[in-house]
Coordinates of C-alpha atoms and ligand atoms in Angstrom, one line a residue:
X30 CA 176.6 -31.9 56.4
X31 CA 177.0 -34.2 59.5
X32 CA 173.6 -35.1 61.1
X33 CA 172.6 -34.0 64.5
X34 CA 172.6 -37.0 66.9
X35 CA 170.5 -37.5 70.0
X36 CA 173.1 -37.6 72.9
X37 CA 173.6 -41.0 74.4
X38 CA 171.5 -41.6 77.5
X39 CA 173.9 -41.0 80.5
X40 CA 173.1 -44.4 82.1
X41 CA 173.7 -46.2 78.7
X42 CA 177.0 -44.2 78.5
X43 CA 178.0 -45.3 82.0
X44 CA 177.0 -48.9 81.4
X45 CA 179.1 -49.2 78.2
X46 CA 182.1 -47.4 79.8
X47 CA 182.6 -50.1 82.4
X48 CA 184.2 -53.5 81.8
X49 CA 181.2 -55.8 81.0
X50 CA 181.0 -59.1 82.7
X51 CA 178.8 -62.2 82.5
X52 CA 176.2 -63.1 85.0
X53 CA 176.7 -66.6 86.4
X54 CA 175.2 -67.7 89.7
X55 CA 174.4 -64.2 90.7
X56 CA 178.1 -63.1 90.3
X57 CA 179.5 -60.8 87.5
X58 CA 182.5 -62.6 86.1
X59 CA 185.0 -62.6 83.3
X60 CA 185.7 -65.6 81.1
X61 CA 188.0 -68.0 82.8
X62 CA 190.4 -67.6 80.0
X63 CA 190.3 -63.8 80.4
X64 CA 189.5 -63.5 76.7
X65 CA 187.4 -60.6 75.5
X66 CA 185.7 -59.7 72.2
X67 CA 185.3 -56.2 70.7
X68 CA 181.7 -55.0 70.2
X69 CA 181.4 -52.5 67.3
X70 CA 178.9 -49.8 66.5
X71 CA 177.6 -50.7 63.0
X72 CA 176.8 -47.1 62.2
X73 CA 180.5 -46.0 62.2
X74 CA 182.6 -49.2 62.8
X75 CA 184.0 -47.9 66.1
X76 CA 184.6 -50.2 69.1
X77 CA 181.9 -49.5 71.7
X78 CA 183.2 -51.8 74.4
X79 CA 184.4 -55.4 74.9
X80 CA 182.6 -58.4 76.4
X81 CA 183.9 -61.7 77.9
X82 CA 184.5 -64.4 75.3
X83 CA 183.1 -67.5 77.2
X84 CA 184.7 -70.9 76.8
X85 CA 183.1 -74.3 77.4
X86 CA 184.0 -74.3 81.1
X87 CA 182.2 -70.9 81.6
X88 CA 179.1 -72.3 80.1
X89 CA 179.4 -75.4 82.3
X90 CA 179.6 -73.2 85.4
X91 CA 176.5 -71.3 84.3
X92 CA 174.6 -74.6 83.8
X93 CA 175.8 -75.8 87.3
X94 CA 174.4 -72.6 88.8
X95 CA 171.2 -72.8 86.9
X96 CA 170.7 -76.4 88.1
X97 CA 171.4 -75.5 91.7
X98 CA 168.9 -72.7 91.6
X99 CA 166.3 -74.9 89.9
X100 CA 166.5 -77.5 92.6
X101 CA 167.1 -75.1 95.4
X102 CA 165.9 -71.5 95.9
X103 CA 163.8 -71.1 92.7
X104 CA 161.8 -74.3 93.4
X105 CA 160.6 -72.8 96.7
X106 CA 159.2 -69.6 95.0
X107 CA 155.5 -69.9 94.6
X108 CA 153.7 -69.1 91.3
X109 CA 152.3 -65.8 92.7
X110 CA 155.8 -64.8 93.9
X111 CA 157.2 -65.6 90.4
X112 CA 154.5 -63.5 88.9
X113 CA 155.4 -60.6 91.2
X114 CA 159.1 -60.8 90.3
X115 CA 158.4 -60.9 86.6
X116 CA 156.0 -57.9 86.9
X117 CA 158.7 -56.0 88.8
X118 CA 161.2 -56.8 86.1
X119 CA 158.7 -55.5 83.5
X120 CA 158.3 -52.3 85.5
X121 CA 162.1 -51.9 85.7
X122 CA 162.5 -52.3 81.9
X123 CA 159.8 -49.6 81.4
X124 CA 161.5 -47.3 83.9
X125 CA 164.8 -47.8 81.9
X126 CA 163.2 -48.0 78.5
X127 CA 165.2 -45.1 77.1
X128 CA 168.5 -46.6 78.2
X129 CA 167.5 -49.9 76.6
X130 CA 166.6 -48.2 73.3
X131 CA 169.9 -46.4 73.3
X132 CA 171.9 -49.5 74.1
X133 CA 170.3 -51.4 71.3
X134 CA 170.7 -48.5 68.8
X135 CA 174.3 -48.3 69.8
X136 CA 174.9 -52.0 69.4
X137 CA 172.9 -52.9 66.3
X138 CA 172.4 -49.5 64.7
X139 CA 168.6 -49.3 64.1
X140 CA 166.7 -46.1 64.7
X141 CA 165.6 -45.1 68.2
X142 CA 161.9 -45.3 67.2
X143 CA 162.4 -49.0 66.5
X144 CA 164.5 -49.9 69.5
X145 CA 162.1 -47.9 71.8
X146 CA 159.3 -50.1 70.4
X147 CA 161.3 -53.2 71.2
X148 CA 162.0 -52.0 74.8
X149 CA 158.2 -51.4 75.3
X150 CA 157.5 -54.9 73.7
X151 CA 160.0 -56.5 76.1
X152 CA 158.1 -55.2 79.1
X153 CA 154.8 -56.3 77.6
X154 CA 156.2 -59.8 76.9
X155 CA 157.2 -60.2 80.6
X156 CA 153.8 -58.9 81.8
X157 CA 152.0 -61.4 79.5
X158 CA 154.0 -64.4 80.9
X159 CA 153.7 -63.1 84.5
X160 CA 150.0 -63.7 84.0
X161 CA 150.6 -67.3 83.1
X162 CA 152.5 -68.1 86.3
X163 CA 149.4 -68.6 88.4
X164 CA 147.4 -70.2 85.6
X165 CA 149.2 -73.5 85.0
X166 CA 146.7 -76.3 85.3
X167 CA 146.5 -80.1 84.7
X168 CA 143.5 -82.2 83.7
X169 CA 141.5 -85.0 85.2
X170 CA 140.5 -87.9 83.0
X171 CA 137.6 -90.3 83.3
X172 CA 138.8 -93.9 83.5
X173 CA 137.0 -97.0 82.2
X174 CA 139.4 -99.3 84.1
X175 CA 137.3 -101.6 86.5
X176 CA 137.0 -100.3 90.0
X177 CA 137.8 -96.7 91.0
X178 CA 140.8 -95.1 89.3
X179 CA 141.7 -91.5 89.6
X180 CA 143.8 -90.1 86.7
X181 CA 145.1 -86.6 86.5
X182 CA 147.9 -84.6 84.8
X183 CA 150.3 -82.0 86.2
X184 CA 152.4 -79.5 84.2
X185 CA 155.9 -79.3 85.6
X186 CA 158.9 -77.2 84.6
X187 CA 161.6 -78.8 82.5
X188 CA 164.6 -77.7 84.5
X189 CA 167.5 -75.8 83.0
X190 CA 166.6 -74.0 79.7
X191 CA 169.2 -72.8 77.3
X192 CA 168.5 -69.8 75.0
X193 CA 170.7 -68.9 72.0
X194 CA 169.7 -65.7 70.1
X195 CA 170.8 -63.6 67.1
X196 CA 171.6 -59.9 66.7
X197 CA 168.6 -58.6 64.8
X198 CA 166.6 -57.4 67.8
X199 CA 169.0 -58.0 70.7
X200 CA 166.8 -57.3 73.7
X201 CA 163.5 -58.7 72.3
X202 CA 165.0 -61.9 71.0
X203 CA 166.5 -62.6 74.4
X204 CA 163.4 -61.7 76.4
X205 CA 161.4 -64.3 74.4
X206 CA 163.8 -67.0 75.7
X207 CA 163.5 -65.8 79.4
X208 CA 159.9 -64.8 80.1
X209 CA 158.0 -68.0 79.5
X210 CA 160.5 -70.4 81.1
X211 CA 160.7 -68.3 84.3
X212 CA 156.9 -68.0 84.5
X213 CA 156.5 -71.8 84.7
X214 CA 159.4 -72.3 87.1
X215 CA 162.5 -73.1 85.0
X216 CA 165.9 -71.6 85.2
X217 CA 167.8 -70.1 82.2
X218 CA 171.2 -69.9 80.7
X219 CA 171.1 -67.5 77.8
X220 CA 173.7 -66.6 75.2
X221 CA 173.3 -63.4 73.1
X222 CA 174.9 -63.0 69.7
X223 CA 178.6 -62.2 69.9
X224 CA 177.8 -59.1 68.0
X225 CA 175.2 -57.7 70.4
X226 CA 175.5 -58.7 74.0
X227 CA 175.1 -55.2 75.6
X228 CA 171.4 -54.8 76.4
X229 CA 171.0 -58.4 77.7
X230 CA 173.8 -57.8 80.2
X231 CA 172.1 -54.6 81.4
X232 CA 168.9 -56.7 81.7
X233 CA 170.9 -59.0 83.9
X234 CA 171.4 -56.1 86.4
X235 CA 167.6 -55.5 86.4
X236 CA 167.0 -59.2 87.0
X237 CA 169.1 -58.9 90.1
X238 CA 167.4 -55.6 91.1
X239 CA 164.0 -57.2 90.7
X240 CA 165.0 -59.8 93.3
X241 CA 165.3 -63.1 91.4
X242 CA 167.4 -65.6 93.3
X243 CA 171.0 -66.1 92.2
X244 CA 171.4 -68.6 89.3
X245 CA 167.8 -68.3 88.0
X246 CA 169.0 -66.4 85.0
X247 CA 172.6 -66.8 83.8
X248 CA 174.1 -64.8 80.9
X249 CA 177.1 -66.1 79.0
X250 CA 178.6 -64.0 76.2
X251 CA 180.7 -65.6 73.5
X252 CA 180.7 -67.0 70.0
X253 CA 178.5 -69.7 68.4
X254 CA 181.0 -72.5 67.7
X255 CA 182.4 -72.4 71.3
X256 CA 179.9 -71.0 73.8
X257 CA 176.8 -71.8 71.8
X258 CA 177.9 -75.3 71.0
X259 CA 178.8 -75.9 74.6
X260 CA 175.3 -74.9 75.7
X261 CA 173.5 -76.9 73.0
X262 CA 175.5 -80.0 73.6
X263 CA 175.5 -79.8 77.5
X264 CA 174.1 -83.0 79.0
X265 CA 172.5 -81.2 81.9
X266 CA 170.6 -78.7 79.8
X267 CA 167.0 -79.9 79.5
X268 CA 165.9 -77.6 76.6
X269 CA 167.4 -75.4 74.0
X270 CA 165.4 -72.6 72.4
X271 CA 167.3 -71.2 69.4
X272 CA 166.7 -68.3 67.1
X273 CA 169.0 -68.0 64.2
X274 CA 170.0 -69.5 60.8
X275 CA 168.7 -72.8 59.5
X276 CA 172.2 -74.1 59.1
X277 CA 173.0 -73.6 62.8
X278 CA 169.5 -74.9 63.7
X279 CA 170.5 -78.2 62.1
X280 CA 173.5 -78.3 64.4
X281 CA 171.4 -77.6 67.4
X282 CA 169.2 -80.6 66.6
X283 CA 172.3 -82.8 66.2
X284 CA 173.7 -81.6 69.5
X285 CA 170.4 -82.1 71.3
X286 CA 170.8 -85.8 70.7
X287 CA 173.3 -86.0 73.6
X288 CA 170.5 -86.1 76.2
X289 CA 167.4 -85.8 74.0
X290 CA 166.9 -82.2 74.8
X291 CA 163.6 -80.6 74.1
X292 CA 164.2 -78.2 71.2
X293 CA 162.3 -75.2 69.7
X294 CA 163.8 -73.5 66.7
X295 CA 163.0 -70.1 65.1
X296 CA 165.0 -70.2 61.8
X297 CA 165.4 -68.4 58.5
X298 CA 162.9 -67.5 55.9
X299 CA 162.3 -66.4 52.3
X300 CA 158.7 -65.2 52.7
X301 CA 156.4 -64.5 49.8
X302 CA 154.4 -61.2 49.7
X303 CA 151.6 -61.4 47.1
X304 CA 150.2 -58.3 45.6
X305 CA 147.0 -58.8 43.6
X306 CA 146.0 -56.2 41.0
X307 CA 142.8 -55.5 43.0
X308 CA 144.7 -54.4 46.1
X309 CA 144.5 -50.9 47.4
X310 CA 147.5 -49.7 45.5
X311 CA 149.0 -47.2 48.1
X312 CA 148.5 -49.7 51.0
X313 CA 150.1 -52.4 49.0
X314 CA 153.1 -50.2 48.1
X315 CA 153.6 -49.2 51.7
X316 CA 153.2 -52.8 52.9
X317 CA 155.6 -54.2 50.3
X318 CA 158.3 -51.7 51.3
X319 CA 157.7 -52.1 55.1
X320 CA 157.7 -55.9 54.8
X321 CA 161.2 -56.1 53.5
X322 CA 163.0 -52.8 54.5
X323 CA 162.0 -52.6 58.1
X324 CA 165.0 -53.3 60.4
X325 CA 167.1 -53.0 57.3
X326 CA 165.6 -56.3 56.1
X327 CA 167.3 -58.2 59.0
X328 CA 164.0 -59.9 59.8
X329 CA 163.4 -63.6 59.6
X330 CA 160.0 -63.2 58.1
X331 CA 160.9 -60.3 55.7
X332 CA 158.7 -60.3 52.6
X333 CA 161.8 -60.7 50.4
X334 CA 160.0 -62.5 47.5
X335 CA 157.5 -60.0 46.1
X336 CA 155.0 -61.5 43.7
X337 CA 153.1 -58.9 41.8
X338 CA 150.2 -59.6 39.4
X339 CA 151.4 -59.0 35.9
X340 CA 148.9 -56.3 35.0
X341 CA 150.3 -53.9 37.6
X342 CA 153.9 -55.4 37.8
X343 CA 155.8 -52.7 35.8
X344 CA 154.1 -49.7 37.5
X345 CA 154.3 -51.3 40.9
X346 CA 158.0 -52.2 40.9
X347 CA 158.9 -48.8 39.5
X348 CA 156.8 -47.0 42.2
X349 CA 158.3 -49.3 44.8
X350 CA 161.8 -48.4 43.6
X351 CA 160.9 -44.7 43.9
X352 CA 159.4 -45.3 47.4
X353 CA 162.6 -47.2 48.5
X354 CA 164.9 -44.6 47.2
X355 CA 163.3 -41.9 49.4
X356 CA 164.0 -43.7 52.7
X357 CA 166.4 -41.8 55.0
X358 CA 169.4 -43.9 55.8
X359 CA 171.6 -43.0 58.7
X360 CA 172.8 -43.3 62.2
X361 CA 170.0 -44.6 64.5
X362 CA 170.6 -41.6 66.9
X363 CA 169.6 -39.2 64.1
X364 CA 165.9 -38.7 64.7
X365 CA 165.2 -38.4 60.9
X366 CA 166.7 -41.9 60.2
X367 CA 164.3 -44.6 59.1
X368 CA 166.8 -47.2 58.0
X369 CA 170.0 -48.0 60.0
X370 CA 173.1 -50.0 59.0
X371 CA 173.5 -53.7 58.7
X372 CA 175.1 -55.4 61.7
X373 CA 178.6 -55.9 60.4
X374 CA 181.0 -55.5 57.5
X375 CA 180.6 -59.2 56.9
X376 CA 176.9 -58.9 56.6
X377 CA 177.2 -55.9 54.3
X378 CA 179.5 -57.8 52.0
X379 CA 177.2 -60.8 51.9
X380 CA 174.2 -58.7 51.0
X381 CA 176.1 -56.8 48.3
X382 CA 177.4 -60.1 46.9
X383 CA 173.8 -61.4 46.5
X384 CA 173.0 -58.2 44.4
X385 CA 176.0 -59.1 42.1
X386 CA 174.8 -62.7 41.8
X387 CA 171.2 -61.5 41.0
X388 CA 172.5 -59.2 38.3
X389 CA 174.7 -61.9 36.8
X390 CA 171.7 -64.2 36.7
X391 CA 169.7 -61.6 34.8
X392 CA 167.8 -59.6 37.4
X393 CA 167.7 -55.8 37.1
X394 CA 168.6 -53.6 40.0
X395 CA 166.1 -50.7 39.9
X396 CA 167.5 -48.9 43.0
X397 CA 169.8 -49.7 45.9
X398 CA 173.3 -51.0 46.4
X399 CA 176.0 -49.8 48.7
X400 CA 175.4 -46.5 50.4
X401 CA 178.0 -44.1 48.9
X402 CA 177.3 -40.9 50.9
X403 CA 180.5 -39.8 52.7
X404 CA 178.8 -39.7 56.2
X405 CA 177.8 -43.3 55.8
X406 CA 181.1 -44.6 54.6
X407 CA 182.4 -46.0 57.9
X408 CA 179.2 -47.8 58.7
X409 CA 177.8 -50.9 57.2
X410 CA 175.0 -49.3 55.1
X411 CA 173.1 -50.8 52.2
X412 CA 170.4 -48.9 50.4
X413 CA 166.9 -50.4 50.1
X414 CA 167.2 -52.4 47.0
X415 CA 164.6 -53.5 44.4
X416 CA 165.5 -56.3 42.0
X417 CA 163.2 -56.7 39.1
X418 CA 162.8 -59.3 36.3
X419 CA 163.5 -62.0 38.9
X420 CA 162.2 -65.6 38.4
X421 CA 161.8 -68.2 41.1
X422 CA 164.8 -70.2 40.1
X423 CA 167.3 -67.4 40.6
X424 CA 169.6 -67.5 43.7
X425 CA 168.1 -64.2 45.0
X426 CA 164.6 -65.7 44.9
X427 CA 165.7 -68.9 46.8
X428 CA 168.3 -68.0 49.4
X429 CA 167.8 -65.8 52.5
X430 CA 169.7 -62.6 52.1
X431 CA 168.9 -61.0 55.4
X432 CA 169.2 -57.5 54.2
X433 CA 167.1 -54.7 52.5
X434 CA 166.7 -56.5 49.2
X435 CA 163.5 -57.4 47.5
X436 CA 163.2 -59.8 44.5
X437 CA 160.1 -58.8 42.5
X438 CA 158.5 -61.6 40.4
X439 CA 155.4 -61.3 38.2
X440 CA 152.6 -63.8 38.2
X441 CA 149.4 -64.5 36.2
X442 CA 147.0 -66.4 38.3
X443 CA 146.0 -67.3 41.9
X444 CA 147.0 -71.0 41.3
X445 CA 150.4 -70.0 39.9
X446 CA 151.2 -67.7 42.7
X447 CA 150.3 -70.2 45.4
X448 CA 152.5 -72.8 43.7
X449 CA 155.4 -70.3 43.4
X450 CA 155.0 -69.0 47.0
X451 CA 155.3 -72.5 48.3
X452 CA 158.2 -73.4 46.1
X453 CA 160.8 -72.9 48.9
X454 CA 162.4 -74.8 51.7
X455 CA 161.3 -72.1 54.1
X456 CA 157.9 -71.4 55.6
X457 CA 157.9 -68.6 58.1
X458 CA 155.9 -65.6 56.9
X459 CA 153.7 -64.6 54.0
X460 CA 151.7 -61.6 53.0
X461 CA 148.7 -60.9 50.8
X462 CA 147.4 -57.6 49.5
X463 CA 143.9 -57.7 48.0
X464 CA 140.5 -56.2 48.5
X465 CA 138.9 -59.6 47.7
X466 CA 138.1 -61.2 51.1
X467 CA 137.5 -64.7 49.8
X468 CA 140.7 -64.7 47.8
X469 CA 142.7 -63.4 50.7
X470 CA 141.6 -66.2 53.0
X471 CA 141.9 -68.9 50.3
X472 CA 145.5 -67.9 49.5
X473 CA 146.3 -67.5 53.3
X474 CA 145.1 -71.1 53.9
X475 CA 147.1 -72.4 50.9
X476 CA 150.4 -70.8 52.0
X477 CA 152.6 -73.3 53.8
X478 CA 153.9 -70.8 56.4
X479 CA 153.5 -70.3 60.1
X480 CA 152.4 -66.7 59.8
X481 CA 150.3 -64.8 57.1
X482 CA 149.5 -61.1 57.1
X483 CA 146.6 -59.8 55.0
X484 CA 146.8 -56.1 54.0
X485 CA 149.4 -55.6 56.7
X486 CA 152.8 -57.1 57.7
X487 CA 155.3 -57.5 60.5
X488 CA 152.8 -57.7 63.4
X489 CA 153.6 -60.1 66.3
X490 CA 152.3 -60.1 69.8
X491 CA 153.2 -62.1 72.9
X492 CA 149.8 -63.8 73.1
X493 CA 149.8 -65.1 69.5
X494 CA 151.8 -68.1 68.4
X495 CA 154.8 -67.5 66.2
X496 CA 157.0 -70.0 64.3
X497 CA 157.7 -71.7 61.0
X498 CA 156.7 -74.5 58.7
X499 CA 159.3 -76.6 56.9
X500 CA 163.0 -75.5 57.4
X501 CA 161.9 -72.3 59.1
X502 CA 161.6 -73.9 62.5
X503 CA 160.4 -76.4 65.0
X504 CA 157.6 -75.6 67.4
X505 CA 156.0 -72.3 68.3
X506 CA 156.9 -69.4 70.7
X507 CA 154.5 -66.9 72.3
X508 CA 151.1 -67.5 73.7
X509 CA 150.1 -70.9 75.2
X510 CA 152.6 -72.6 72.8
X511 CA 155.5 -71.4 74.9
X512 CA 153.8 -72.8 78.1
X513 CA 153.6 -76.2 76.4
X514 CA 157.2 -75.9 75.2
X515 CA 158.6 -75.1 78.6
X516 CA 156.7 -77.7 80.6
X517 CA 156.5 -81.5 80.9
X518 CA 153.1 -83.2 81.3
X519 CA 153.0 -85.8 84.0
X520 CA 150.3 -88.3 84.1
X521 CA 149.3 -89.7 87.5
X522 CA 147.2 -92.9 88.1
X523 CA 145.8 -93.5 91.6
X524 CA 144.0 -96.7 92.7
X525 CA 141.1 -95.6 94.9
X526 CA 139.8 -99.2 95.5
Ligands
LIG25 P1 173.3 -67.5 63.4 O1 172.6 -68.8 63.3 O2 174.7 -67.4 62.8 O3 173.6 -67.2 64.9 C1 172.5 -67.2 65.9 C2 173.0 -67.5 67.2 O4 173.6 -68.8 67.2 C3 174.2 -66.6 67.7 O5 174.1 -66.4 69.1 C4 175.4 -67.4 67.4 O6 176.5 -67.1 68.3 C5 174.9 -68.8 67.7 N1 175.6 -69.9 67.0 C6 176.3 -69.9 65.9 N2 176.9 -71.1 65.6 C7 176.5 -71.9 66.6 C8 176.7 -73.3 66.9 N3 177.5 -74.0 66.1 N4 176.1 -73.8 68.0 C9 175.4 -73.0 68.8 N5 175.1 -71.7 68.6 C10 175.7 -71.2 67.5 O7 172.3 -66.4 62.9 P2 172.6 -64.8 62.8 O8 173.4 -64.6 61.6 O9 173.1 -64.3 64.1 O10 171.1 -64.3 62.6 C11 170.5 -64.4 61.4 C12 169.6 -65.6 61.2 O11 168.7 -65.7 62.3 C13 168.8 -65.5 59.9 O12 168.8 -66.8 59.3 C14 167.4 -65.2 60.4 O13 166.3 -65.6 59.6 C15 167.3 -65.9 61.7 N6 166.3 -65.4 62.6 C16 165.2 -66.1 62.8 C17 164.1 -65.6 63.6 C18 162.9 -66.4 63.8 O14 162.2 -66.1 64.8 N7 162.5 -67.4 63.0 C19 164.3 -64.4 64.2 C20 165.4 -63.7 64.0 C21 166.5 -64.2 63.2

């Protein structure tokens, strides 16, 4: 039986029915080449709309406009006025929250409950950084130089900030690259994933409605190797904030050398989730599932390596497989859906390929694989998958799969699990389930990762720093960390003698 779907919000329907354009210098424009790219609905493979496919010159024009705004109109806007504009934008997002949720569900397939949360989080994020606009301070330093010397610092904006983001939470990923830079007086050129440009382009309309001067935020749509590369290697872009794969992160660093751009990177992960046998069993089961299947596992900090203490391993993985098999997969517009599709046919193939590799290397698939139901056939669905009998050397325990696949590994002691958890080139997330408080903190301190969740998972907030150790990233986003990342410190010495 075909599911009943929530009908598409009329404003979302209207927005996707028009010819989408890029926002450059306050104008809605096509790519100079006239090229466009199809945007597909991952739930059924149909084409939703098309978007401009920017070339290098389009990106160059966006940077020119961002520079003009930075040195001109935006530099005259006082911090309290910046705060007001950002707060107004947050209000507009809230007023249009349903439309944003629908646009993201249409574009990347996840259920409306999830995309509605992201729309609310987007407004929250802007409000948090609006508060910072009027709280940027410097310091005065005592001097021991003979005579009277006055020494103080100022925090100044960097200039033109580039943002490049992936498809796994289209609106929210983009907002994190816009809110903090605007609060401290920078201008922005941002590129969404070529798979999911829709909600960011709609945000562009609200940015104009809120009253930001032209060129303060510019949105270019296009692919990574052309538009992304043009932004990352542009000599007049002062900073790049990138979220995406570690492989592309490496290229961003290489490209930043052209003008020693400031760089922050939020990259891939292979996070360890450690279940001790003294954990509250039901909580641990729910956490283990939620940590890796939420957003169809397309989460940089997904708890994809599940370490379970040997005494409970067999029961736990079999209960997890049963739990996973009960998730309702489907179109995100079906209110009963919990797990949506993966973003593309390519990603679906990649994830299924990892399952094959895992089985060939000796792992056992307890549940999961390709979704075979007829109503899911045209979409890019993969069932929540539990792989058992995995060891840390297997490919599926080492490489990021970015899908709903968990590799369950047994362990015998606290020392062993700390060693295994840290035996990875990544260091983004980590989870611990135990009722022993001392053990929880000890293991949390020993994990070489930027984020650890104890008896919970997946929580992030705008006021709390987020980022990765090792090859999971460079720098931190959110909280005061983003203020540091989007400002320069100027040291001023004055001779008062
Ligand atoms: P990706 O690296 O392929 O693409 C991310 C973005 O970079 C896209 O906009 C893409 O167009 C662009 N890009 C691609 N090649 C480029 C190039 N040569 N120069 C400049 N830009 C380029 O990643 P993806 O497949 O879209 O997303 C999945 C990856 O993102 C996973 O590895 C995941 O872990 C990571 N991710 C990390 C975080 C985090 O906060 N750490 C959050 C979400 C996703």
